[in-house]
Each structure stands twice: as structure tokens, then as C-alpha cells.
Amino acid sequence: MGMVQVYLDDELNDNLEKVSDELNVSKTVIGAITIYSLLSYYEAKSSFALLDIDCRITRGNEKKLKIDVPDNLKGLLKKMANEQARSMNQLVVGALRSFIKEYNKFGYRVFANLVAPKDQIISFTSSKTRKSFL
């Protein structure tokens, strides 16, 4: 497993804690599902612009969020960040901001949209792994 370490500003951390408390799910789980969803979207539309994702990072009292993801997905996240000329931190922060925005609109139902891509990514990476062993 690889670790993606994300730095959250106070506003994002507070919003994420609120959602985490409401759903009784850890921030790490929300972060992991958000990363899976982001990568699923990337795989489906391999050359897209993330113009609508708010990737701003404010410096100051930052909180760390550590998210364990499989090494191959971390590599895909690095590739995506390079192609978008952004850091992995910016991509994940932007995806988390989008998740919170969607959660505020749709409530817990937003997870239905996030979990399906996670399952697709796991299936996709598992099939690639099986092929590499053959």
C-alpha cells in the first residue's frame, strides 16, 4: 500500500469533520473513496481538464490527512497530477472540496455515486494485475 498525504486548510478540515461526524465515517475513508472516484473519472476520460475543481491551497494551520491506497493507484494519481500540471495534494484537495459541495446538495446519497466508481477501479486494477502475472 502507498500513502497519499494531503494537507487540508482549516475550512476544508472543518467541513470534512462535519461530514465525517454526520455519516459516522472516518475522514480517511471519505478521502479514499474520493480518490477512487477521481481516478475512475480520469480513467473514463483520460484527457480531461479539471477546470471546475477548486484546487486552492491556503497556507497556515494545515491538517494532515493520510490515506492508504494501492501503489498502482498512487502511481495513477501521480500520472494524473503530472498531466494536469498540479500536485497530488491539489487534486485530492479539489476532489474533497467537490465531494463536500455535492454532499451539501444531496446528503448521504452522494456515496452511491462514489462507491460505484471505486468498485470499477478495483475491478480494473485487479484485471490488469492478473494480466501482468500471465
Coordinates of N, CA and C in Angstrom, one line a residue:
M1 N 0.8 -1.2 0.0 CA 0.0 0.0 0.0 C 0.9 1.2 0.0
G2 N 0.5 2.2 -0.8 CA 1.1 3.5 -0.8 C 0.3 4.5 0.1
M3 N 0.9 5.5 0.5 CA 0.2 6.5 1.3 C 0.2 7.8 0.5
V4 N -1.0 8.4 0.5 CA -1.1 9.8 -0.1 C -1.4 10.7 1.1
Q5 N -0.5 11.6 1.3 CA -0.6 12.6 2.4 C -1.1 13.9 1.9
V6 N -2.3 14.3 2.4 CA -2.9 15.6 1.9 C -2.9 16.6 3.0
Y7 N -2.7 17.8 2.7 CA -2.7 18.9 3.7 C -4.0 19.7 3.5
L8 N -4.8 19.8 4.5 CA -6.1 20.4 4.5 C -6.1 21.8 5.2
D9 N -6.7 22.8 4.6 CA -6.8 24.0 5.4 C -7.9 23.9 6.4
D10 N -8.0 24.9 7.3 CA -8.9 24.8 8.4 C -10.4 24.6 7.9
E11 N -10.7 25.4 6.9 CA -12.1 25.4 6.3 C -12.4 24.0 5.8
L12 N -11.6 23.4 5.0 CA -11.8 22.1 4.4 C -11.8 21.0 5.5
N13 N -10.9 21.1 6.5 CA -10.8 20.2 7.6 C -12.1 20.2 8.4
D14 N -12.6 21.4 8.7 CA -13.8 21.5 9.5 C -15.0 21.0 8.8
N15 N -15.1 21.2 7.5 CA -16.2 20.7 6.7 C -16.1 19.2 6.6
L16 N -14.9 18.7 6.4 CA -14.7 17.2 6.3 C -15.1 16.5 7.7
E17 N -14.7 17.2 8.8 CA -15.0 16.6 10.1 C -16.5 16.6 10.3
K18 N -17.2 17.7 9.8 CA -18.7 17.7 10.0 C -19.3 16.6 9.2
V19 N -18.9 16.4 8.0 CA -19.5 15.3 7.1 C -19.1 14.0 7.8
S20 N -17.9 13.8 8.2 CA -17.4 12.6 8.9 C -18.3 12.2 10.1
D21 N -18.6 13.2 10.9 CA -19.4 13.0 12.1 C -20.8 12.7 11.7
E22 N -21.4 13.4 10.7 CA -22.8 13.1 10.3 C -22.9 11.7 9.8
L23 N -21.9 11.3 9.0 CA -22.0 9.9 8.4 C -21.5 8.8 9.2
N24 N -20.8 9.2 10.3 CA -20.1 8.2 11.2 C -19.1 7.4 10.4
V25 N -18.3 8.1 9.6 CA -17.3 7.5 8.7 C -16.0 8.4 8.9
S26 N -14.9 7.7 9.0 CA -13.6 8.5 9.2 C -13.3 9.4 8.0
K27 N -12.6 10.4 8.2 CA -12.1 11.3 7.1 C -11.2 10.5 6.2
T28 N -10.5 9.6 6.7 CA -9.6 8.8 5.8 C -10.5 8.0 4.8
V29 N -11.6 7.4 5.3 CA -12.5 6.6 4.4 C -13.0 7.5 3.3
I30 N -13.5 8.7 3.7 CA -14.0 9.7 2.7 C -13.0 10.1 1.7
G31 N -11.7 10.3 2.2 CA -10.6 10.6 1.3 C -10.3 9.5 0.3
A32 N -10.3 8.3 0.8 CA -10.0 7.1 -0.1 C -11.1 7.0 -1.1
I33 N -12.4 7.0 -0.7 CA -13.4 6.9 -1.7 C -13.4 8.1 -2.7
T34 N -13.1 9.2 -2.3 CA -13.0 10.4 -3.2 C -11.8 10.2 -4.2
I35 N -10.7 9.6 -3.7 CA -9.6 9.4 -4.6 C -10.0 8.3 -5.7
Y36 N -10.7 7.2 -5.2 CA -11.1 6.2 -6.2 C -12.1 6.8 -7.2
S37 N -12.9 7.7 -6.8 CA -13.9 8.3 -7.7 C -13.1 9.2 -8.7
L38 N -12.2 10.0 -8.2 CA -11.4 10.9 -9.0 C -10.7 10.1 -10.1
L39 N -10.0 9.0 -9.7 CA -9.3 8.2 -10.6 C -10.2 7.4 -11.6
S40 N -11.4 7.1 -11.2 CA -12.3 6.4 -12.1 C -12.7 7.4 -13.2
Y41 N -13.0 8.6 -12.8 CA -13.4 9.7 -13.8 C -12.2 9.9 -14.7
Y42 N -11.0 9.9 -14.2 CA -9.8 10.1 -15.0 C -9.7 9.0 -16.0
E43 N -9.8 7.7 -15.6 CA -9.7 6.6 -16.5 C -10.8 6.6 -17.6
A44 N -12.0 7.1 -17.3 CA -13.0 7.1 -18.2 C -12.8 8.2 -19.3
K45 N -12.2 9.3 -18.9 CA -12.0 10.4 -19.8 C -10.5 10.8 -19.7
S46 N -9.6 10.0 -20.2 CA -8.2 10.1 -19.9 C -7.6 11.5 -20.2
S47 N -8.1 12.3 -21.0 CA -7.5 13.6 -21.2 C -8.6 14.7 -21.0
F48 N -8.9 15.0 -19.7 CA -9.9 16.0 -19.4 C -9.3 17.1 -18.6
A49 N -9.9 18.2 -18.6 CA -9.4 19.4 -17.8 C -10.2 19.4 -16.5
L50 N -9.5 19.7 -15.5 CA -10.1 19.8 -14.1 C -10.4 21.2 -13.8
L51 N -11.0 21.9 -14.8 CA -11.2 23.4 -14.6 C -12.2 23.7 -13.5
D52 N -13.2 22.8 -13.3 CA -14.2 23.1 -12.3 C -13.9 22.6 -10.9
I53 N -12.7 22.1 -10.7 CA -12.3 21.7 -9.3 C -11.5 22.8 -8.7
D54 N -11.9 23.2 -7.5 CA -11.2 24.2 -6.7 C -10.0 23.6 -6.0
C55 N -8.8 23.8 -6.5 CA -7.6 23.2 -6.0 C -6.8 24.2 -5.1
R56 N -7.4 25.3 -4.8 CA -6.7 26.3 -4.0 C -6.2 25.7 -2.7
I57 N -5.0 26.1 -2.3 CA -4.5 25.6 -1.0 C -4.1 26.9 -0.2
T58 N -4.6 27.1 0.9 CA -4.2 28.2 1.8 C -3.2 27.7 2.8
R59 N -2.1 28.4 2.9 CA -1.1 28.1 3.9 C -1.5 28.6 5.2
G60 N -1.0 27.9 6.2 CA -1.3 28.3 7.6 C -1.4 27.1 8.5
N61 N -2.5 27.0 9.2 CA -2.7 25.9 10.1 C -3.3 24.7 9.3
E62 N -2.4 24.0 8.6 CA -2.8 22.9 7.8 C -2.9 21.6 8.7
K63 N -3.9 20.8 8.3 CA -4.0 19.5 9.0 C -3.7 18.4 7.9
K64 N -3.0 17.4 8.4 CA -2.6 16.2 7.5 C -3.7 15.2 7.5
L65 N -4.0 14.7 6.4 CA -4.9 13.5 6.2 C -4.1 12.5 5.4
K66 N -3.9 11.4 6.1 CA -3.1 10.3 5.4 C -4.1 9.2 4.9
I67 N -4.0 8.9 3.6 CA -4.9 8.0 3.0 C -4.1 6.8 2.4
D68 N -4.3 5.6 2.8 CA -3.7 4.4 2.2 C -4.4 4.0 0.9
V69 N -3.7 3.9 -0.2 CA -4.2 3.4 -1.4 C -3.2 2.5 -2.0
P70 N -3.7 1.5 -2.9 CA -2.8 0.6 -3.5 C -1.7 1.4 -4.3
D71 N -0.5 0.8 -4.4 CA 0.6 1.5 -5.1 C 0.3 1.9 -6.5
N72 N -0.4 1.0 -7.2 CA -0.7 1.2 -8.6 C -1.7 2.4 -8.7
L73 N -2.6 2.6 -7.8 CA -3.5 3.8 -7.8 C -2.8 5.0 -7.5
K74 N -1.8 4.9 -6.6 CA -1.0 6.1 -6.2 C -0.2 6.5 -7.5
G75 N 0.3 5.6 -8.2 CA 1.1 5.9 -9.4 C 0.2 6.5 -10.5
L76 N -1.1 6.1 -10.6 CA -2.0 6.7 -11.5 C -2.4 8.1 -11.1
L77 N -2.5 8.3 -9.8 CA -2.7 9.7 -9.2 C -1.6 10.6 -9.6
K78 N -0.3 10.1 -9.4 CA 0.9 10.9 -9.8 C 0.8 11.2 -11.3
K79 N 0.5 10.3 -12.1 CA 0.4 10.5 -13.5 C -0.6 11.5 -13.9
M80 N -1.8 11.4 -13.3 CA -2.8 12.4 -13.5 C -2.4 13.8 -13.1
A81 N -1.7 13.9 -11.9 CA -1.3 15.2 -11.4 C -0.3 15.8 -12.4
N82 N 0.7 15.0 -12.9 CA 1.6 15.5 -13.9 C 1.0 16.0 -15.1
E83 N 0.0 15.2 -15.6 CA -0.7 15.6 -16.9 C -1.5 16.9 -16.7
Q84 N -2.0 17.1 -15.5 CA -2.8 18.3 -15.2 C -1.9 19.5 -14.7
A85 N -0.6 19.3 -14.6 CA 0.3 20.3 -14.0 C -0.1 20.7 -12.6
R86 N -0.5 19.8 -11.8 CA -0.9 20.1 -10.4 C -0.2 19.0 -9.6
S87 N -0.2 19.3 -8.3 CA 0.3 18.3 -7.3 C -0.8 17.3 -7.0
M88 N -0.4 16.2 -6.4 CA -1.4 15.2 -6.0 C -2.2 15.8 -4.9
N89 N -1.6 16.6 -4.0 CA -2.3 17.3 -3.0 C -3.4 18.2 -3.5
Q90 N -3.1 19.0 -4.6 CA -4.1 19.9 -5.2 C -5.2 19.1 -5.8
L91 N -4.9 17.9 -6.4 CA -6.0 17.1 -7.0 C -6.9 16.6 -5.9
V92 N -6.3 16.0 -4.9 CA -7.2 15.4 -3.8 C -7.9 16.5 -3.1
V93 N -7.3 17.6 -2.8 CA -8.0 18.7 -2.1 C -9.2 19.2 -3.0
G94 N -8.9 19.3 -4.3 CA -10.0 19.7 -5.2 C -11.2 18.7 -5.2
A95 N -10.8 17.4 -5.2 CA -11.8 16.4 -5.2 C -12.6 16.4 -3.9
L96 N -11.9 16.6 -2.8 CA -12.6 16.7 -1.5 C -13.5 17.9 -1.4
R97 N -13.1 19.0 -1.9 CA -14.0 20.2 -1.9 C -15.2 19.9 -2.8
S98 N -15.0 19.2 -3.9 CA -16.2 18.9 -4.8 C -17.1 17.9 -4.0
F99 N -16.5 16.9 -3.3 CA -17.3 16.0 -2.6 C -18.2 16.7 -1.6
I100 N -17.6 17.6 -0.8 CA -18.3 18.3 0.3 C -19.4 19.1 -0.4
K101 N -19.1 19.8 -1.5 CA -20.2 20.5 -2.2 C -21.3 19.6 -2.6
E102 N -21.0 18.5 -3.1 CA -22.1 17.5 -3.5 C -22.8 17.0 -2.3
Y103 N -22.1 16.7 -1.3 CA -22.7 16.2 0.0 C -23.7 17.2 0.5
N104 N -23.3 18.5 0.5 CA -24.2 19.5 1.0 C -25.5 19.6 0.1
K105 N -25.4 19.3 -1.1 CA -26.6 19.3 -2.0 C -27.4 18.0 -1.9
F106 N -26.8 16.9 -1.8 CA -27.5 15.6 -1.9 C -27.5 14.8 -0.7
G107 N -26.7 15.2 0.3 CA -26.7 14.4 1.6 C -25.9 13.1 1.3
Y108 N -26.3 12.1 2.1 CA -25.6 10.8 2.1 C -25.7 10.1 0.8
R109 N -26.7 10.5 -0.1 CA -26.9 9.8 -1.4 C -25.6 10.0 -2.3
V110 N -24.8 11.0 -2.0 CA -23.6 11.2 -2.8 C -22.7 10.0 -2.8
F111 N -22.8 9.2 -1.7 CA -21.9 8.0 -1.6 C -22.3 7.0 -2.7
A112 N -23.5 6.9 -3.1 CA -23.9 6.0 -4.1 C -23.2 6.2 -5.4
N113 N -22.9 7.5 -5.7 CA -22.2 7.9 -6.9 C -20.7 7.6 -6.7
L114 N -20.2 7.7 -5.5 CA -18.8 7.5 -5.3 C -18.4 6.0 -5.2
V115 N -19.2 5.2 -4.6 CA -18.9 3.8 -4.4 C -18.8 3.0 -5.7
A116 N -19.7 3.3 -6.6 CA -19.7 2.5 -7.9 C -18.3 2.7 -8.6
P117 N -17.8 3.9 -8.8 CA -16.5 4.0 -9.4 C -15.4 3.3 -8.7
K118 N -15.4 3.3 -7.3 CA -14.4 2.6 -6.5 C -14.4 1.1 -6.9
D119 N -15.6 0.5 -7.0 CA -15.7 -0.9 -7.4 C -15.2 -1.1 -8.8
Q120 N -15.5 -0.2 -9.7 CA -15.0 -0.3 -11.1 C -13.4 -0.2 -11.1
I121 N -12.9 0.7 -10.3 CA -11.4 0.8 -10.3 C -10.7 -0.4 -9.7
I122 N -11.3 -0.9 -8.6 CA -10.7 -2.2 -8.1 C -10.8 -3.3 -9.1
S123 N -11.9 -3.4 -9.8 CA -12.0 -4.5 -10.8 C -11.0 -4.2 -11.9
F124 N -10.9 -3.0 -12.3 CA -9.9 -2.6 -13.4 C -8.5 -3.0 -13.0
T125 N -8.1 -2.5 -11.8 CA -6.7 -2.8 -11.4 C -6.5 -4.3 -11.1
S126 N -7.5 -5.0 -10.7 CA -7.3 -6.4 -10.4 C -7.1 -7.1 -11.8
S127 N -7.9 -6.8 -12.8 CA -7.7 -7.4 -14.1 C -6.4 -7.1 -14.7
K128 N -5.9 -5.9 -14.5 CA -4.5 -5.5 -15.0 C -3.5 -6.3 -14.3
T129 N -3.6 -6.5 -13.0 CA -2.7 -7.3 -12.2 C -2.7 -8.7 -12.6
R130 N -3.9 -9.3 -12.9 CA -3.9 -10.7 -13.3 C -3.2 -10.8 -14.7
K131 N -3.4 -9.9 -15.6 CA -2.8 -10.0 -16.9 C -1.3 -9.9 -16.8
S132 N -0.8 -9.1 -15.8 CA 0.7 -8.9 -15.7 C 1.3 -10.2 -15.2
F133 N 0.6 -11.0 -14.5 CA 1.1 -12.3 -14.0 C 1.1 -13.4 -15.0
L134 N 0.3 -13.2 -16.1 CA 0.1 -14.3 -17.1 C 1.3 -14.4 -18.0

